[in-house]
Amino acid sequence: MSVRIRPAAGLLLAVGSVLVLATISLFIGVADMPLGDLISGDGSAQAIQLLLISRIPRTLALVLSGMSMGVAALIMQMLFRNRFVEPTTTGTVEAASLGLLVVALLAPGLPIFYKMVVASGFALAATFLFLRLVSKVPSSSSLIVPLLGLMFGGVISAVTTFFAYRYDLLQSLATWTNGDFSGVLRGRYELLFIAGGLALLSYLAADRFTVAGLGESFTRNLGLNYRRILALGLVIVSMVSAAAVVTAGTVPFLGLIVANIVSLTVGDNLRRALPWVAVSGAGFLLACDILGRVVRFPYEIPVGTVAGVFGSGIFLYLLLRRRARFG
Amino acid sequence: MALAVLALATIAAMVAFMTLGAKGNWDFVLPFRGGKLLGLVLVAIAVATATVLFQTITQNRILTPAVMGFDSLFIALQTALVFFLGTRDLANVDIRLRFFFETVLMVGMSMALFHWLFLSRRRSLHLVVLAGLVFGVFFRSLSYMMQRILDPNEFTALQDMLFASFNSIDTQLLVVSSIIVLAAGWLSHRLLARLDVLMLGRDAAINLGIDYQRVVMMLFAVIAVLVSVSTALVGPVTFFGLLVASLAYQAVGTDRHKYTLPAAALIAIIALVGGQTVMERVFGFDTALSIIIEFTGGIAFMLLLYRNLNR
């Protein structure tokens, strides 16, 4: 089953392909930006401006959110001890959108950073509530947890839709929830650096999460504070989801697929798996975004939709084929 | 007894819908509201019957065609038709003919899907449900993607064709839908006894002399047609059927389809017509009804799941 590539070399290869994708992403767009202009003098100021204001921010945002969504999903899977869990299957993302809606209704002028803080608060509360909910379920089937999670998210988003409908915010709501990076410009995506930073932070704590994934009593026996690890994990997951929702919306199943495929090939040691998840998350998102931009040039299909098609397709495949591995 | 009470409540809801707040010319009000009422009733019966039949076949009380993503499949099919054929050609085709064609496609596709999910291999129930939910996401994303690629003019035309809301139901479709719903009702009436046997499970049913494969496939065709009707008329309503069916089982307290089928249909009519009346006349807004149904239905689903688990 395991793929025999020397780990470091394989990872370098993966990083290389993400870089290639990122470069492609830089040069796709409605406005022409010939490479010659960048190097030679003619019109280079304009080309550089385009690059700095639009292309680089978009590519960076894609890389950062792909990375952090993958990492968040992997951490969540460890903490919930369930393969089919990630922010979009547990109500976390829905709660973050609800938080945004509440801000839009009560304090529309709030700076974007505080919007994210409120959204994270909602996401954290929902995730924690869901964790409590799940702990009451007899753990007969690993499939019950995502099933309940999808319903939980559905109920939260019904509440959100209800208020959005009453206050005429349905359209804004659709923009928040469906991942779309076409509006990303300089000054509109910097929050994602926080998410990226959190992804790095989780690398430092990776071994703790690995241990926590083995269960509460096991963690206690090793002399670690289980609750603190749990809290750290939940905060990372919530803030990553909130930052993604605030900036560009989220992408269904992205983390789930990336984390599962990586776990299948590299195993469950988080310190080894995290870099892989981060790189493949970024690569998957970049590829979907490029596809969405090329298919109907010069119009765009939001990346959330493209990834939704591929993501749910791969998820179905995992569910129905790899059954033996997940029990 | 329970059925009689439900029937009375249904009539009351219908009368309230037709008369409350009606001002002015009855010649206008009656046909206008009547068409709407007929649409709501048809949707209610279609959803309720499809759900009860589906739950009987799968021997499960938390599955519905909508939870399994069949509504989204129908929308994906319609979108694909526009996508590949274009609205201009489609607009020339009679809407009834198109609907017929779509329904045939729908029956074929969903039978294939059903066969693959339920009959080809034994799979755990939770796996099937989860796969169904993801199917829903898949078909929805797919239709959305095709819609984004469409020319904006085509898209506007498609949106009009895709689903009318509860407010503007196409009268031409109403006639076709009534015929289909009547036929489905007649067929399930003929199959009543066999449905009760199906409840005992596949092996028992075969032992008792039922041509299992044939009956199940036939029922499944009926379900697919009913889903097409309700989705074509009002768009997807995920949890409505689930809510209605479980209320019906509670109300009649028996598993016999002679009682559960009509009870589910009546409760569905009460919920839709009554809910719509309250929404329109009391609160003064319309489409929010489906949101409220979604909310209560989602909670009901979670409760059912819990009860299933702890039993």
PDB file of C-alpha atoms in Angstrom, chain B residues 40-240:
ATOM      1  CA  LEU B  40     -49.330  22.664  -3.080  1.00  0.00           C
ATOM      2  CA  VAL B  41     -51.572  19.630  -2.660  1.00  0.00           C
ATOM      3  CA  LEU B  42     -49.840  17.811  -5.513  1.00  0.00           C
ATOM      4  CA  VAL B  43     -46.411  18.534  -4.083  1.00  0.00           C
ATOM      5  CA  ALA B  44     -47.533  17.408  -0.648  1.00  0.00           C
ATOM      6  CA  ILE B  45     -48.937  14.110  -1.907  1.00  0.00           C
ATOM      7  CA  ALA B  46     -45.933  13.459  -4.141  1.00  0.00           C
ATOM      8  CA  VAL B  47     -43.382  14.089  -1.394  1.00  0.00           C
ATOM      9  CA  ALA B  48     -45.291  12.140   1.243  1.00  0.00           C
ATOM     10  CA  THR B  49     -45.934   9.103  -0.952  1.00  0.00           C
ATOM     11  CA  ALA B  50     -42.396   9.016  -2.295  1.00  0.00           C
ATOM     12  CA  THR B  51     -40.978   9.158   1.213  1.00  0.00           C
ATOM     13  CA  VAL B  52     -43.183   6.440   2.681  1.00  0.00           C
ATOM     14  CA  LEU B  53     -42.515   4.116  -0.257  1.00  0.00           C
ATOM     15  CA  PHE B  54     -38.802   4.782  -0.080  1.00  0.00           C
ATOM     16  CA  GLN B  55     -38.728   4.068   3.643  1.00  0.00           C
ATOM     17  CA  THR B  56     -40.626   0.835   3.094  1.00  0.00           C
ATOM     18  CA  ILE B  57     -38.229  -0.394   0.431  1.00  0.00           C
ATOM     19  CA  THR B  58     -35.147   0.516   2.397  1.00  0.00           C
ATOM     20  CA  GLN B  59     -36.778  -0.581   5.666  1.00  0.00           C
ATOM     21  CA  ASN B  60     -35.568   2.532   7.280  1.00  0.00           C
ATOM     22  CA  ARG B  61     -37.185   5.511   8.880  1.00  0.00           C
ATOM     23  CA  ILE B  62     -34.474   8.085   8.363  1.00  0.00           C
ATOM     24  CA  LEU B  63     -34.048   7.773   4.619  1.00  0.00           C
ATOM     25  CA  THR B  64     -35.928   9.842   2.083  1.00  0.00           C
ATOM     26  CA  PRO B  65     -35.337  10.303  -1.633  1.00  0.00           C
ATOM     27  CA  ALA B  66     -34.362  13.899  -0.914  1.00  0.00           C
ATOM     28  CA  VAL B  67     -31.805  12.968   1.740  1.00  0.00           C
ATOM     29  CA  MET B  68     -30.304  10.601  -0.818  1.00  0.00           C
ATOM     30  CA  GLY B  69     -29.794  13.467  -3.253  1.00  0.00           C
ATOM     31  CA  PHE B  70     -32.465  12.579  -5.798  1.00  0.00           C
ATOM     32  CA  ASP B  71     -33.904  16.095  -5.928  1.00  0.00           C
ATOM     33  CA  SER B  72     -30.486  17.454  -6.788  1.00  0.00           C
ATOM     34  CA  LEU B  73     -30.142  14.767  -9.429  1.00  0.00           C
ATOM     35  CA  PHE B  74     -33.279  16.022 -11.124  1.00  0.00           C
ATOM     36  CA  ILE B  75     -32.020  19.607 -11.127  1.00  0.00           C
ATOM     37  CA  ALA B  76     -28.649  18.488 -12.468  1.00  0.00           C
ATOM     38  CA  LEU B  77     -30.466  16.648 -15.274  1.00  0.00           C
ATOM     39  CA  GLN B  78     -32.514  19.697 -16.210  1.00  0.00           C
ATOM     40  CA  THR B  79     -29.484  21.927 -16.158  1.00  0.00           C
ATOM     41  CA  ALA B  80     -27.548  19.479 -18.287  1.00  0.00           C
ATOM     42  CA  LEU B  81     -30.361  19.475 -20.860  1.00  0.00           C
ATOM     43  CA  VAL B  82     -30.226  23.251 -21.181  1.00  0.00           C
ATOM     44  CA  PHE B  83     -26.462  23.161 -21.116  1.00  0.00           C
ATOM     45  CA  PHE B  84     -26.130  20.749 -24.012  1.00  0.00           C
ATOM     46  CA  LEU B  85     -29.194  21.612 -26.061  1.00  0.00           C
ATOM     47  CA  GLY B  86     -29.599  25.325 -25.367  1.00  0.00           C
ATOM     48  CA  THR B  87     -32.730  27.147 -24.264  1.00  0.00           C
ATOM     49  CA  ARG B  88     -33.738  28.298 -27.719  1.00  0.00           C
ATOM     50  CA  ASP B  89     -34.299  24.782 -28.977  1.00  0.00           C
ATOM     51  CA  LEU B  90     -35.838  23.687 -25.713  1.00  0.00           C
ATOM     52  CA  ALA B  91     -38.263  26.590 -25.618  1.00  0.00           C
ATOM     53  CA  ASN B  92     -39.820  25.342 -28.849  1.00  0.00           C
ATOM     54  CA  VAL B  93     -40.508  21.962 -27.329  1.00  0.00           C
ATOM     55  CA  ASP B  94     -43.822  21.611 -25.539  1.00  0.00           C
ATOM     56  CA  ILE B  95     -43.256  21.930 -21.812  1.00  0.00           C
ATOM     57  CA  ARG B  96     -45.202  18.719 -21.181  1.00  0.00           C
ATOM     58  CA  LEU B  97     -43.138  16.785 -23.667  1.00  0.00           C
ATOM     59  CA  ARG B  98     -39.958  18.119 -22.105  1.00  0.00           C
ATOM     60  CA  PHE B  99     -41.166  17.223 -18.655  1.00  0.00           C
ATOM     61  CA  PHE B 100     -41.997  13.737 -19.868  1.00  0.00           C
ATOM     62  CA  PHE B 101     -38.546  13.347 -21.367  1.00  0.00           C
ATOM     63  CA  GLU B 102     -36.865  14.622 -18.204  1.00  0.00           C
ATOM     64  CA  THR B 103     -38.897  12.252 -16.085  1.00  0.00           C
ATOM     65  CA  VAL B 104     -37.916   9.279 -18.203  1.00  0.00           C
ATOM     66  CA  LEU B 105     -34.275  10.270 -17.874  1.00  0.00           C
ATOM     67  CA  MET B 106     -34.746  10.724 -14.150  1.00  0.00           C
ATOM     68  CA  VAL B 107     -36.306   7.293 -13.721  1.00  0.00           C
ATOM     69  CA  GLY B 108     -33.438   5.686 -15.618  1.00  0.00           C
ATOM     70  CA  MET B 109     -30.688   7.507 -13.749  1.00  0.00           C
ATOM     71  CA  SER B 110     -32.133   7.066 -10.302  1.00  0.00           C
ATOM     72  CA  MET B 111     -32.851   3.374 -10.911  1.00  0.00           C
ATOM     73  CA  ALA B 112     -29.214   2.903 -11.837  1.00  0.00           C
ATOM     74  CA  LEU B 113     -28.117   4.827  -8.779  1.00  0.00           C
ATOM     75  CA  PHE B 114     -30.495   2.943  -6.558  1.00  0.00           C
ATOM     76  CA  HIS B 115     -29.431  -0.398  -7.888  1.00  0.00           C
ATOM     77  CA  TRP B 116     -25.806   0.450  -7.333  1.00  0.00           C
ATOM     78  CA  LEU B 117     -26.318   1.802  -3.820  1.00  0.00           C
ATOM     79  CA  PHE B 118     -28.773  -0.685  -2.382  1.00  0.00           C
ATOM     80  CA  LEU B 119     -29.034  -3.823  -4.422  1.00  0.00           C
ATOM     81  CA  SER B 120     -25.603  -4.593  -5.812  1.00  0.00           C
ATOM     82  CA  ARG B 121     -23.878  -4.995  -2.478  1.00  0.00           C
ATOM     83  CA  ARG B 122     -24.776  -5.007   1.178  1.00  0.00           C
ATOM     84  CA  ARG B 123     -23.621  -1.740   2.622  1.00  0.00           C
ATOM     85  CA  SER B 124     -24.078  -0.304   6.056  1.00  0.00           C
ATOM     86  CA  LEU B 125     -26.983   2.082   6.391  1.00  0.00           C
ATOM     87  CA  HIS B 126     -24.870   4.966   7.618  1.00  0.00           C
ATOM     88  CA  LEU B 127     -22.550   4.598   4.672  1.00  0.00           C
ATOM     89  CA  VAL B 128     -25.504   4.762   2.322  1.00  0.00           C
ATOM     90  CA  VAL B 129     -26.930   7.877   3.973  1.00  0.00           C
ATOM     91  CA  LEU B 130     -23.601   9.643   4.013  1.00  0.00           C
ATOM     92  CA  ALA B 131     -22.991   8.738   0.399  1.00  0.00           C
ATOM     93  CA  GLY B 132     -26.458  10.076  -0.406  1.00  0.00           C
ATOM     94  CA  LEU B 133     -25.779  13.409   1.262  1.00  0.00           C
ATOM     95  CA  VAL B 134     -22.528  13.741  -0.632  1.00  0.00           C
ATOM     96  CA  PHE B 135     -24.322  12.823  -3.868  1.00  0.00           C
ATOM     97  CA  GLY B 136     -26.573  15.776  -3.165  1.00  0.00           C
ATOM     98  CA  VAL B 137     -23.578  18.099  -2.830  1.00  0.00           C
ATOM     99  CA  PHE B 138     -22.038  16.644  -5.965  1.00  0.00           C
ATOM    100  CA  PHE B 139     -25.108  17.129  -8.152  1.00  0.00           C
ATOM    101  CA  ARG B 140     -25.740  20.599  -6.735  1.00  0.00           C
ATOM    102  CA  SER B 141     -22.145  21.716  -7.416  1.00  0.00           C
ATOM    103  CA  LEU B 142     -22.341  20.199 -10.864  1.00  0.00           C
ATOM    104  CA  SER B 143     -25.539  22.044 -11.772  1.00  0.00           C
ATOM    105  CA  TYR B 144     -24.161  25.239 -10.305  1.00  0.00           C
ATOM    106  CA  MET B 145     -21.010  24.857 -12.363  1.00  0.00           C
ATOM    107  CA  MET B 146     -22.956  24.340 -15.573  1.00  0.00           C
ATOM    108  CA  GLN B 147     -25.123  27.313 -14.705  1.00  0.00           C
ATOM    109  CA  ARG B 148     -22.061  29.481 -14.269  1.00  0.00           C
ATOM    110  CA  ILE B 149     -20.711  28.464 -17.651  1.00  0.00           C
ATOM    111  CA  LEU B 150     -24.004  29.256 -19.375  1.00  0.00           C
ATOM    112  CA  ASP B 151     -24.476  32.491 -21.209  1.00  0.00           C
ATOM    113  CA  PRO B 152     -26.187  34.982 -18.832  1.00  0.00           C
ATOM    114  CA  ASN B 153     -29.310  35.164 -21.031  1.00  0.00           C
ATOM    115  CA  GLU B 154     -29.563  31.418 -21.176  1.00  0.00           C
ATOM    116  CA  PHE B 155     -29.107  31.324 -17.429  1.00  0.00           C
ATOM    117  CA  THR B 156     -32.038  33.658 -16.818  1.00  0.00           C
ATOM    118  CA  ALA B 157     -34.201  31.533 -19.060  1.00  0.00           C
ATOM    119  CA  LEU B 158     -33.048  28.387 -17.295  1.00  0.00           C
ATOM    120  CA  GLN B 159     -33.844  29.813 -13.902  1.00  0.00           C
ATOM    121  CA  ASP B 160     -37.400  30.495 -14.977  1.00  0.00           C
ATOM    122  CA  MET B 161     -37.688  26.980 -16.330  1.00  0.00           C
ATOM    123  CA  LEU B 162     -35.897  25.245 -13.502  1.00  0.00           C
ATOM    124  CA  PHE B 163     -38.339  25.688 -10.730  1.00  0.00           C
ATOM    125  CA  ALA B 164     -41.240  27.879 -10.134  1.00  0.00           C
ATOM    126  CA  SER B 165     -41.655  28.758  -6.474  1.00  0.00           C
ATOM    127  CA  PHE B 166     -44.799  28.018  -4.503  1.00  0.00           C
ATOM    128  CA  ASN B 167     -46.065  31.314  -5.851  1.00  0.00           C
ATOM    129  CA  SER B 168     -45.899  30.799  -9.562  1.00  0.00           C
ATOM    130  CA  ILE B 169     -46.702  27.277 -10.552  1.00  0.00           C
ATOM    131  CA  ASP B 170     -47.010  26.576 -14.235  1.00  0.00           C
ATOM    132  CA  THR B 171     -50.596  25.614 -15.015  1.00  0.00           C
ATOM    133  CA  GLN B 172     -49.618  23.403 -17.944  1.00  0.00           C
ATOM    134  CA  LEU B 173     -47.427  21.363 -15.636  1.00  0.00           C
ATOM    135  CA  LEU B 174     -50.259  21.164 -13.118  1.00  0.00           C
ATOM    136  CA  VAL B 175     -52.383  19.036 -15.425  1.00  0.00           C
ATOM    137  CA  VAL B 176     -49.565  16.620 -16.223  1.00  0.00           C
ATOM    138  CA  SER B 177     -48.546  16.454 -12.578  1.00  0.00           C
ATOM    139  CA  SER B 178     -52.097  15.729 -11.453  1.00  0.00           C
ATOM    140  CA  ILE B 179     -52.301  12.813 -13.849  1.00  0.00           C
ATOM    141  CA  ILE B 180     -48.969  11.459 -12.657  1.00  0.00           C
ATOM    142  CA  VAL B 181     -49.819  11.797  -8.987  1.00  0.00           C
ATOM    143  CA  LEU B 182     -53.190  10.138  -9.532  1.00  0.00           C
ATOM    144  CA  ALA B 183     -51.537   7.274 -11.385  1.00  0.00           C
ATOM    145  CA  ALA B 184     -48.938   6.863  -8.660  1.00  0.00           C
ATOM    146  CA  GLY B 185     -51.686   6.866  -6.045  1.00  0.00           C
ATOM    147  CA  TRP B 186     -53.638   4.253  -7.961  1.00  0.00           C
ATOM    148  CA  LEU B 187     -50.575   2.044  -8.360  1.00  0.00           C
ATOM    149  CA  SER B 188     -49.599   2.210  -4.715  1.00  0.00           C
ATOM    150  CA  HIS B 189     -53.200   1.463  -3.821  1.00  0.00           C
ATOM    151  CA  ARG B 190     -53.025  -1.703  -5.909  1.00  0.00           C
ATOM    152  CA  LEU B 191     -49.768  -2.654  -4.232  1.00  0.00           C
ATOM    153  CA  LEU B 192     -50.945  -1.976  -0.667  1.00  0.00           C
ATOM    154  CA  ALA B 193     -50.846  -5.596   0.484  1.00  0.00           C
ATOM    155  CA  ARG B 194     -47.477  -6.232  -1.107  1.00  0.00           C
ATOM    156  CA  LEU B 195     -46.088  -3.078   0.517  1.00  0.00           C
ATOM    157  CA  ASP B 196     -47.012  -4.405   3.937  1.00  0.00           C
ATOM    158  CA  VAL B 197     -45.152  -7.611   3.149  1.00  0.00           C
ATOM    159  CA  LEU B 198     -42.110  -5.684   1.945  1.00  0.00           C
ATOM    160  CA  MET B 199     -41.873  -4.187   5.431  1.00  0.00           C
ATOM    161  CA  LEU B 200     -40.904  -7.624   6.711  1.00  0.00           C
ATOM    162  CA  GLY B 201     -37.644  -7.456   4.849  1.00  0.00           C
ATOM    163  CA  ARG B 202     -36.272  -8.815   1.653  1.00  0.00           C
ATOM    164  CA  ASP B 203     -35.897 -12.461   2.576  1.00  0.00           C
ATOM    165  CA  ALA B 204     -39.285 -12.744   4.248  1.00  0.00           C
ATOM    166  CA  ALA B 205     -40.921 -11.022   1.308  1.00  0.00           C
ATOM    167  CA  ILE B 206     -39.365 -13.442  -1.156  1.00  0.00           C
ATOM    168  CA  ASN B 207     -40.420 -16.383   1.005  1.00  0.00           C
ATOM    169  CA  LEU B 208     -43.954 -15.100   1.031  1.00  0.00           C
ATOM    170  CA  GLY B 209     -44.017 -15.228  -2.733  1.00  0.00           C
ATOM    171  CA  ILE B 210     -43.269 -11.670  -3.776  1.00  0.00           C
ATOM    172  CA  ASP B 211     -41.352 -11.058  -6.954  1.00  0.00           C
ATOM    173  CA  TYR B 212     -39.006  -8.839  -4.982  1.00  0.00           C
ATOM    174  CA  GLN B 213     -36.800  -7.431  -7.718  1.00  0.00           C
ATOM    175  CA  ARG B 214     -39.770  -6.571  -9.923  1.00  0.00           C
ATOM    176  CA  VAL B 215     -41.913  -4.942  -7.245  1.00  0.00           C
ATOM    177  CA  VAL B 216     -39.041  -2.947  -5.821  1.00  0.00           C
ATOM    178  CA  MET B 217     -37.973  -1.687  -9.225  1.00  0.00           C
ATOM    179  CA  MET B 218     -41.551  -0.726 -10.022  1.00  0.00           C
ATOM    180  CA  LEU B 219     -41.908   1.138  -6.746  1.00  0.00           C
ATOM    181  CA  PHE B 220     -38.657   2.814  -7.391  1.00  0.00           C
ATOM    182  CA  ALA B 221     -39.835   4.073 -10.744  1.00  0.00           C
ATOM    183  CA  VAL B 222     -42.905   5.503  -9.011  1.00  0.00           C
ATOM    184  CA  ILE B 223     -40.676   7.246  -6.481  1.00  0.00           C
ATOM    185  CA  ALA B 224     -38.476   8.726  -9.189  1.00  0.00           C
ATOM    186  CA  VAL B 225     -41.509  10.069 -11.040  1.00  0.00           C
ATOM    187  CA  LEU B 226     -42.957  11.580  -7.874  1.00  0.00           C
ATOM    188  CA  VAL B 227     -39.642  13.242  -7.028  1.00  0.00           C
ATOM    189  CA  SER B 228     -39.563  14.706 -10.528  1.00  0.00           C
ATOM    190  CA  VAL B 229     -43.067  16.096 -10.077  1.00  0.00           C
ATOM    191  CA  SER B 230     -42.390  17.777  -6.764  1.00  0.00           C
ATOM    192  CA  THR B 231     -38.990  19.101  -7.785  1.00  0.00           C
ATOM    193  CA  ALA B 232     -40.279  20.423 -11.089  1.00  0.00           C
ATOM    194  CA  LEU B 233     -43.101  22.203  -9.306  1.00  0.00           C
ATOM    195  CA  VAL B 234     -41.342  23.777  -6.332  1.00  0.00           C
ATOM    196  CA  GLY B 235     -37.672  22.815  -6.279  1.00  0.00           C
ATOM    197  CA  PRO B 236     -35.903  20.648  -3.726  1.00  0.00           C
ATOM    198  CA  VAL B 237     -37.200  20.378  -0.160  1.00  0.00           C
ATOM    199  CA  THR B 238     -34.766  18.162   1.713  1.00  0.00           C
ATOM    200  CA  PHE B 239     -36.407  17.278   4.990  1.00  0.00           C
ATOM    201  CA  PHE B 240     -40.064  17.837   4.350  1.00  0.00           C
TER     202      PHE B 240
END
